[in-house]
C-alpha cells in the first residue's frame, strides 16, 4: 500500500499511532489522538487510567500496530485489485483509483440525466399525440421516477452502506438501461403511425362545427409501459446518488471530496442538455423511419411526429456497457483504509447523544433500520440541512420547468426558441455553480461549519439577484379580443366578433398571427383571413376582414387588401439580454451551494450513516421539493391566465395568454419565499452545529458501526459502577 499515490496528506495523518484497544463499548473507546504539533502526554487525558500498556515509541510503524475489528486497518482486507475473480489484468489496475471510479460515475450520471431529464421531457409532447394521452397522464409518467426514488432510497442506502458499492452501481447501470429499453417498447408494438387530415386554419363559412365528441383509444393503455420504464429508471438512479456519492467520499481525503462530488453532480446537470440536443435532432426524423416508412409532410405540419424512441435505445446500450467496468472494482479502492485512518470526524455532537455503541453486525438486518433512521432524525443539524436543500429544490425544479414559458410570454418568443434560451442559461449555469462550489470548498479546505457558512453566503447573493424578474417584466402586446377590441367591435374576453362570426373558428386551434396594425390575433381564422401564401416564410395571410387598414409587411407585386404574418408580434420590450445575463449569475450562485451542502451532510452525520443520510435527503428533497415544485409553480402561473382554451365540451384546457406583470410578481414571491426558507434552515444549522471538542482529533475508528445512541451520562455511570 506504500506505492499508492494521491493519499498522503499531512493534514490528515495522525501525529502518533494509537495503542490497541479491546475494551467494552464505553466513552473511553472513542479514539483520541493529539493534534499535530502537540507533544506526547498532552491530549491524552481521555485515556482510561487503568490501561497498563504504555504508548508505543514514535518510531513504531503504524502498519504493524494491531487494530480492533472494524478498524480502518481491518478494512484493508476489503481492498483489492481491479478485475473479476482470477482475471485481473495489469492494465486495469491503472483505473483502480478514485479518478478511474469518478470517470465511470460521471458517465453513468450523464446517461441518467440524458434519459430522465432530457429525452423523457422532450418526448412527452410527441408521446401525447402518438398515444392519445392527456397532459395529466403524461404528468404521471414524469413523476413515476420520483415515486420509485422515494420508495427505495432509504432501503437501498441503508443496506448498501455495508455492501459492495461498485456492484450496486453495476446494478444501477443495468436498471437504467433496462428502464430506457422498456420506455421505447411501445414504438415496436403500436404499429405504424397514421396521418390524419390536415386542418384548414383560414376563415371558412362552410366548415362544419364539431360537436362534443368523447372518445377513448387503446393506444392510451401504453401508459403503463411508460410508467414501468420510469419506475425502473428511478430504481437505477437511487444507488447512483446515495451509494455512489458515499463511495467517492470514502475513497478521497476530506479536502478533495467536495471537488470530486461537484464534478460528479455537474455531469448529472449536463446530461439534460445533451438529452435535449440529441432528442431535438432525432425528432427531425420521421417516427417510423426504422420500419422504412416515410412521409410527405414536413416538420412544420402539425401532424408531424419525430423518432422520439431512438435516443432511449442508444441510452440502453451505453448504460449496459458500464455494467462490467463497475463490477470489476473492489469493495474499497486501494489506500482507502489509510485515508480513513487519517480523516478527522466532524460529526455534530448532540448533548444527549455524544457516544455510541459499536457493533459489527448493525445494519445487516431490517430490524436495525428503525433505530438507524431514528439516529439520523435526532440530528438537528442534518435535518436543517435537508429542509434547506428541499426548499432550494422546489424553486430550482419549478424554474427548470417553467422558465421557457416565462421567457416565451414575457418577450414574445416562440416556444422552441424560448426553450433553447432557457436551457442555455440553466444548464451551463447550474453545472458551473456545482463545480465552482466544490472547487472553492476543496481549495480552502473548509471545515463543516465554514462550508455551511459558504452555502449561506451564496444563497444570500442568489436571493438578492432573484428580484431580476421584477426588472424583466414586460407589458402584454395588444391582443384582439383580450386586451384590444376588434376595430371597436366585440367585447374584451370574447374572441368572436362580427368580423369573424361566420368563420366557425375553433378556440382549440391556437396559431398566433400578427396583423399589419401591430395587433396580435388568436389564429388566421379569428383574424378573418380568407387566403394565404404558404411558400413564404413566415406564412402570409391576406383578405383579413378583422384587420383594419392596409399595411405592407413585405413588398410584393400583388395588391392585398389586408395583410398579416404567422407568428407573434415582435415585442417592444428590450430587457431580454440583461435578464438572461443576471439570471445566469443567479443560477451560478444558487447551485454553488449544492455541493457544499452535500459535503456538510456527509460531515455532520456518523461515518457509517452517510449513505443512509443521503437516502433520507433525496427522499425528502423529492417529497418536499422536486415533486411539489412544478405543481406549485404551475398553479401559480395558471392564476395569471387571462385566456383559456375551452373546447366544445366546455372543458378547460391549456392557457393561451398570461398577464405578464402579474406572472413576474408571482414568480418573485415564490423565489424569495423559498430562498428565505433555505437561508433560515441553513443559518439554524450553523447555529446548532457543535463540532467535536476543540484540541482533539476524533478519528473515524469510533464510527465504523452504530447500534444505538445512548447518553454519555448513563455510560459514565455504568463505568463507575463496574469500577
XYZ file of C-alpha atoms in Angstrom, residues 26-509:
484
model
C -17.755 2.950 26.514
C -16.830 6.604 26.226
C -13.216 5.631 26.558
C -13.423 3.686 23.324
C -13.513 6.839 21.246
C -10.105 7.062 19.621
C -8.458 10.338 20.551
C -5.125 11.483 19.215
C -3.127 14.577 19.850
C -3.340 17.261 17.190
C -0.290 17.958 15.020
C 2.373 19.817 16.930
C 1.253 18.604 20.379
C 3.855 16.800 22.460
C 3.279 13.301 23.776
C 1.418 13.442 27.036
C -0.734 16.398 26.012
C -4.223 15.488 24.943
C -4.012 12.002 26.474
C -6.195 12.902 29.450
C -9.114 10.967 27.973
C -7.276 7.628 28.134
C -8.554 5.260 30.853
C -6.121 5.407 33.768
C -6.272 1.637 34.310
C -4.652 0.851 30.935
C -1.320 -0.843 31.735
C 0.021 -0.610 28.216
C 2.398 2.300 27.602
C 2.152 4.103 24.287
C 4.476 2.756 21.589
C 7.563 4.764 20.708
C 7.219 7.347 17.961
C 9.390 5.272 15.719
C 6.904 2.405 15.685
C 5.360 1.787 12.296
C 1.583 2.272 12.288
C 1.137 -0.636 9.909
C 2.420 -3.115 12.484
C 0.132 -1.924 15.253
C -2.733 -4.360 15.840
C -6.171 -2.845 15.336
C -9.575 -3.765 16.738
C -12.114 -5.433 14.483
C -13.773 -2.964 12.139
C -10.919 -0.503 12.259
C -9.566 1.010 9.059
C -6.637 -1.364 9.159
C -9.030 -4.265 9.168
C -10.764 -2.856 6.111
C -7.543 -3.259 4.123
C -8.650 -6.851 3.630
C -11.554 -5.466 1.545
C -9.203 -3.525 -0.699
C -8.045 -5.396 -3.728
C -7.051 -5.265 -7.363
C -9.393 -4.425 -10.208
C -10.837 -7.397 -12.047
C -13.165 -10.391 -11.878
C -12.223 -13.387 -9.733
C -8.912 -14.708 -11.111
C -8.934 -12.394 -14.135
C -7.117 -9.263 -13.011
C -5.154 -7.760 -15.915
C -2.406 -5.305 -15.004
C -3.785 -2.746 -17.427
C -6.960 -2.465 -15.330
C -5.005 -1.552 -12.201
C -4.362 1.910 -13.629
C -8.106 2.530 -13.363
C -8.310 1.217 -9.791
C -8.134 4.750 -8.396
C -10.630 7.410 -7.280
C -10.206 9.142 -10.633
C -10.982 5.950 -12.516
C -14.133 5.406 -10.473
C -15.118 9.070 -10.853
C -14.903 8.715 -14.643
C -17.384 5.830 -14.661
C -19.576 7.618 -12.106
C -19.707 10.688 -14.366
C -20.611 8.572 -17.405
C -23.468 6.885 -15.544
C -24.708 10.197 -14.102
C -24.533 11.675 -17.599
C -26.548 8.778 -19.032
C -29.146 9.034 -16.284
C -29.502 12.781 -16.849
C -29.789 12.336 -20.613
C -32.651 9.852 -20.263
C -34.635 11.049 -17.234
C -34.364 14.819 -17.543
C -33.579 15.125 -21.249
C -35.122 12.523 -23.545
C -38.230 11.937 -21.427
C -39.067 15.634 -21.163
C -38.523 16.414 -24.833
C -40.513 13.349 -25.919
C -43.574 13.967 -23.731
C -45.437 16.120 -26.275
C -44.786 13.576 -29.046
C -45.944 10.726 -26.803
C -49.140 12.655 -26.012
C -50.010 12.934 -29.710
C -48.895 9.449 -30.747
C -50.662 7.569 -27.942
C -53.589 9.992 -27.488
C -52.936 10.815 -23.849
C -53.977 13.772 -21.759
C -51.389 16.001 -20.131
C -52.444 14.694 -16.726
C -51.450 11.173 -17.789
C -48.086 12.240 -19.155
C -47.551 14.142 -15.914
C -47.988 10.839 -14.093
C -45.295 9.377 -16.343
C -42.887 12.160 -15.417
C -43.495 11.785 -11.680
C -43.085 7.985 -11.681
C -39.310 8.357 -11.483
C -39.526 10.373 -8.277
C -42.040 7.917 -6.817
C -39.646 4.997 -7.301
C -36.762 7.025 -5.899
C -38.703 7.930 -2.764
C -39.832 4.371 -2.121
C -36.384 2.813 -2.479
C -33.872 5.455 -1.399
C -33.977 4.653 2.330
C -33.669 0.888 1.969
C -31.038 0.960 -0.776
C -28.871 3.419 1.131
C -29.277 1.507 4.424
C -28.373 -1.953 3.132
C -25.933 -0.702 0.503
C -23.800 1.123 3.101
C -22.215 -2.160 4.222
C -22.413 -3.798 0.820
C -20.215 -3.752 -2.250
C -20.982 -0.256 -3.524
C -19.413 -0.614 -7.020
C -21.554 -3.696 -7.628
C -24.600 -1.743 -6.501
C -23.716 0.815 -9.186
C -23.314 -2.005 -11.704
C -26.899 -3.000 -10.896
C -27.874 0.673 -11.230
C -26.397 0.671 -14.749
C -28.441 -2.432 -15.550
C -31.695 -0.893 -14.242
C -31.159 2.425 -16.027
C -30.503 0.607 -19.291
C -33.499 -1.674 -18.771
C -35.721 1.309 -17.984
C -34.638 3.072 -21.182
C -35.324 -0.086 -23.201
C -38.785 -0.604 -21.683
C -39.663 3.060 -22.274
C -39.046 2.634 -26.009
C -41.032 -0.627 -26.390
C -44.433 0.960 -27.274
C -42.948 2.107 -30.567
C -42.439 -1.511 -31.659
C -45.855 -2.833 -30.608
C -48.213 0.019 -31.526
C -47.969 -0.333 -35.308
C -47.291 2.408 -37.812
C -48.382 5.975 -37.305
C -51.368 7.033 -39.406
C -51.598 10.633 -40.523
C -54.880 12.451 -40.091
C -56.359 15.032 -42.423
C -54.793 18.489 -42.445
C -56.604 21.255 -40.628
C -57.576 24.350 -42.578
C -56.649 27.379 -40.467
C -58.271 30.149 -42.515
C -61.795 31.501 -42.335
C -64.294 29.097 -43.881
C -68.029 29.647 -43.882
C -68.604 26.045 -44.992
C -66.674 24.369 -42.138
C -68.873 22.048 -40.135
C -68.972 22.791 -36.464
C -67.657 19.862 -34.457
C -69.811 18.819 -31.559
C -68.729 17.441 -28.214
C -67.081 14.125 -29.044
C -65.614 11.989 -26.288
C -63.593 9.017 -27.469
C -61.101 6.640 -25.985
C -58.272 4.802 -27.706
C -56.498 1.565 -26.883
C -53.211 3.350 -27.513
C -53.532 5.065 -24.146
C -53.010 1.674 -22.479
C -49.309 2.011 -23.244
C -49.310 4.458 -20.350
C -48.460 1.558 -18.030
C -45.422 0.602 -20.093
C -44.082 4.146 -19.864
C -44.699 4.188 -16.109
C -42.861 0.862 -15.740
C -39.918 2.301 -17.640
C -39.793 5.320 -15.360
C -40.019 3.125 -12.252
C -37.034 1.107 -13.476
C -35.121 4.315 -14.162
C -35.897 5.503 -10.634
C -34.688 2.194 -9.242
C -31.393 2.657 -11.056
C -30.985 6.274 -10.035
C -31.285 5.517 -6.308
C -27.856 3.853 -5.766
C -26.195 6.354 -8.068
C -26.762 9.426 -5.906
C -26.596 7.729 -2.500
C -24.093 4.886 -2.525
C -22.026 6.342 -5.357
C -21.551 9.646 -3.545
C -20.684 7.859 -0.278
C -18.129 5.656 -2.074
C -16.398 8.704 -3.548
C -16.299 10.349 -0.125
C -14.777 7.148 1.301
C -12.017 6.995 -1.278
C -10.548 10.508 -1.212
C -9.236 12.833 1.524
C -11.689 15.234 3.093
C -10.410 18.311 1.276
C -10.781 16.599 -2.127
C -14.228 15.142 -1.518
C -16.121 18.315 -2.421
C -14.242 18.619 -5.720
C -14.996 15.042 -6.760
C -18.652 15.264 -5.713
C -19.056 18.605 -7.505
C -17.684 17.148 -10.740
C -19.986 14.134 -10.472
C -23.075 16.237 -9.809
C -22.240 18.612 -12.661
C -22.353 15.677 -15.077
C -25.913 14.907 -13.989
C -26.768 18.512 -14.870
C -25.051 18.415 -18.263
C -26.984 15.238 -19.078
C -30.309 17.014 -19.714
C -28.587 19.474 -22.065
C -27.197 16.620 -24.143
C -30.570 14.892 -23.965
C -32.372 17.950 -25.306
C -29.895 18.403 -28.162
C -29.910 14.704 -29.054
C -33.672 14.391 -28.730
C -34.248 17.545 -30.756
C -32.165 16.197 -33.621
C -33.900 12.820 -33.526
C -37.313 14.490 -33.652
C -36.386 15.809 -37.105
C -36.512 12.186 -38.332
C -39.892 10.634 -39.107
C -41.290 8.469 -36.312
C -41.431 5.226 -38.342
C -38.045 5.599 -40.008
C -36.927 2.175 -38.708
C -39.846 0.499 -40.496
C -38.890 2.001 -43.817
C -41.787 4.421 -43.620
C -41.537 7.992 -44.878
C -43.980 10.821 -45.248
C -44.502 13.790 -47.477
C -45.333 16.014 -44.506
C -42.655 18.314 -43.128
C -41.809 19.348 -39.589
C -43.960 22.463 -39.976
C -47.038 20.275 -40.380
C -48.869 19.821 -37.054
C -49.318 16.114 -37.897
C -45.559 15.503 -37.942
C -44.144 13.195 -35.257
C -40.427 12.583 -34.800
C -38.431 9.467 -33.921
C -38.543 10.001 -30.157
C -37.577 6.384 -29.344
C -34.093 6.197 -30.912
C -32.405 8.086 -28.068
C -33.706 5.599 -25.498
C -32.190 2.678 -27.410
C -28.823 4.449 -27.524
C -29.001 5.122 -23.782
C -29.887 1.454 -23.157
C -26.768 0.232 -24.948
C -24.491 2.799 -23.316
C -25.793 2.148 -19.787
C -25.303 -1.603 -20.141
C -21.770 -1.044 -21.409
C -20.927 0.331 -17.926
C -22.025 -2.805 -16.047
C -18.769 -4.735 -16.465
C -16.436 -1.784 -15.655
C -18.314 -1.070 -12.399
C -18.342 -4.734 -11.371
C -14.547 -5.032 -11.645
C -13.882 -2.526 -8.841
C -13.084 -3.921 -5.362
C -15.252 -3.190 -2.353
C -12.798 -0.426 -1.408
C -10.167 1.231 -3.543
C -6.507 0.724 -2.614
C -5.489 3.271 0.005
C -8.990 3.767 1.403
C -8.039 2.413 4.847
C -5.084 4.770 5.089
C -7.249 7.718 4.055
C -9.960 6.809 6.559
C -7.396 6.461 9.350
C -6.182 9.981 8.699
C -9.568 11.676 8.494
C -10.949 13.739 11.347
C -14.545 13.331 12.408
C -16.686 16.471 12.294
C -19.896 14.756 13.381
C -22.398 17.013 15.091
C -22.293 16.422 18.855
C -25.719 16.241 20.461
C -25.996 16.944 24.188
C -27.504 13.555 24.994
C -26.023 11.542 22.146
C -22.320 12.094 22.419
C -21.196 8.487 22.398
C -22.331 5.434 20.520
C -22.062 1.690 20.890
C -20.001 -0.291 18.421
C -21.383 -3.462 16.870
C -20.127 -5.042 13.678
C -23.479 -6.688 12.936
C -25.513 -3.496 12.987
C -27.074 -2.682 9.627
C -27.245 -6.242 8.360
C -30.832 -6.803 9.476
C -34.034 -4.958 8.674
C -34.645 -4.783 12.411
C -31.827 -2.233 12.693
C -33.443 0.124 10.182
C -35.806 1.982 12.574
C -33.002 2.676 15.056
C -30.656 3.898 12.330
C -33.361 6.175 10.949
C -34.143 7.466 14.452
C -30.480 8.360 14.999
C -30.493 10.471 11.848
C -33.771 12.193 12.645
C -32.406 13.252 16.046
C -29.502 15.008 14.349
C -30.940 18.529 14.231
C -28.157 19.901 12.028
C -28.737 17.184 9.447
C -32.495 17.801 9.389
C -31.999 21.545 8.967
C -29.691 20.980 6.010
C -32.176 18.567 4.434
C -35.024 21.073 4.762
C -32.747 23.745 3.320
C -31.989 21.675 0.215
C -35.668 20.712 -0.155
C -36.731 24.354 -0.261
C -33.993 25.099 -2.791
C -35.027 22.098 -4.909
C -38.606 23.356 -5.016
C -37.652 26.632 -6.650
C -34.964 25.196 -8.960
C -37.206 22.457 -10.384
C -40.024 24.951 -10.753
C -37.873 27.304 -12.791
C -36.385 24.434 -14.786
C -39.929 23.516 -15.815
C -41.464 26.933 -16.407
C -38.587 29.279 -17.279
C -39.142 28.721 -21.030
C -42.818 29.588 -20.583
C -41.869 32.782 -18.735
C -39.414 33.837 -21.452
C -41.906 32.963 -24.200
C -44.688 35.089 -22.746
C -42.630 37.998 -21.431
C -40.586 38.583 -24.561
C -42.925 37.286 -27.280
C -40.696 34.434 -28.491
C -41.580 31.083 -29.992
C -41.738 28.144 -27.603
C -38.781 26.384 -29.249
C -36.524 29.456 -29.116
C -37.590 30.205 -25.537
C -36.736 26.629 -24.535
C -33.341 26.988 -26.208
C -32.584 30.202 -24.323
C -33.783 28.707 -21.039
C -31.568 25.683 -21.478
C -28.612 27.846 -22.494
C -28.903 29.715 -19.192
C -29.926 26.965 -16.770
C -27.686 24.058 -17.807
C -24.273 25.785 -18.054
C -25.031 27.971 -15.035
C -26.020 25.010 -12.860
C -23.013 22.908 -13.919
C -20.614 25.803 -13.412
C -22.099 26.527 -9.994
C -21.722 22.916 -8.860
C -18.084 22.786 -9.955
C -17.203 26.198 -8.504
C -18.753 25.302 -5.160
C -16.750 22.093 -4.977
C -13.507 23.753 -6.082
C -13.732 26.582 -3.541
C -14.545 24.259 -0.636
C -11.667 21.995 -1.662
C -9.162 24.795 -2.263
C -9.705 26.495 1.087
C -10.131 23.160 2.931
C -13.242 24.415 4.687
C -14.445 22.742 7.839
C -18.041 21.581 8.168
C -19.160 24.853 9.773
C -17.325 27.037 7.266
C -18.830 25.011 4.423
C -22.320 25.744 5.732
C -21.432 29.444 6.064
C -20.239 29.465 2.458
C -23.551 27.926 1.324
C -25.443 30.555 3.338
C -23.468 33.336 1.633
C -24.147 32.052 -1.891
C -27.851 31.652 -1.100
C -27.949 35.249 0.128
C -26.434 36.523 -3.121
C -28.921 34.451 -5.124
C -31.757 35.933 -3.043
C -30.759 39.480 -3.942
C -30.438 38.594 -7.616
C -33.883 36.953 -7.661
C -35.529 40.352 -7.954
C -34.395 40.420 -11.601
C -37.864 39.121 -12.517
C -39.415 42.427 -11.487
C -36.988 44.266 -13.732
C -37.679 41.874 -16.622
C -41.459 42.303 -16.614
C -42.920 43.460 -19.912
C -46.373 44.734 -20.760
C -48.613 42.473 -22.814
C -48.757 43.278 -26.514
C -52.200 44.229 -27.895
C -54.273 41.093 -28.421
C -57.602 41.201 -30.254
C -60.463 40.058 -28.080
C -58.332 40.027 -24.912
C -56.772 43.440 -24.356
C -57.819 45.086 -27.625
C -61.183 45.224 -29.364
C -61.808 44.229 -32.981
C -61.746 47.708 -34.508
C -64.134 48.941 -31.837
C -66.442 45.939 -32.120
C -66.825 42.869 -29.946
C -66.213 42.580 -26.223
C -62.995 42.048 -24.285
C -62.645 38.442 -23.170
C -64.521 37.155 -26.240
C -62.527 36.133 -29.329
C -65.629 36.141 -31.514
C -66.645 39.450 -33.101
C -68.902 40.472 -36.020
C -65.919 40.354 -38.397
C -65.284 36.613 -37.774
C -68.676 35.380 -36.609
C -69.319 33.397 -39.816
C -65.909 31.699 -39.925
C -66.750 28.861 -37.486
C -63.378 29.246 -35.767
C -62.101 26.755 -33.206
C -60.671 28.015 -29.918
C -58.716 24.769 -29.542
C -56.518 25.682 -32.534
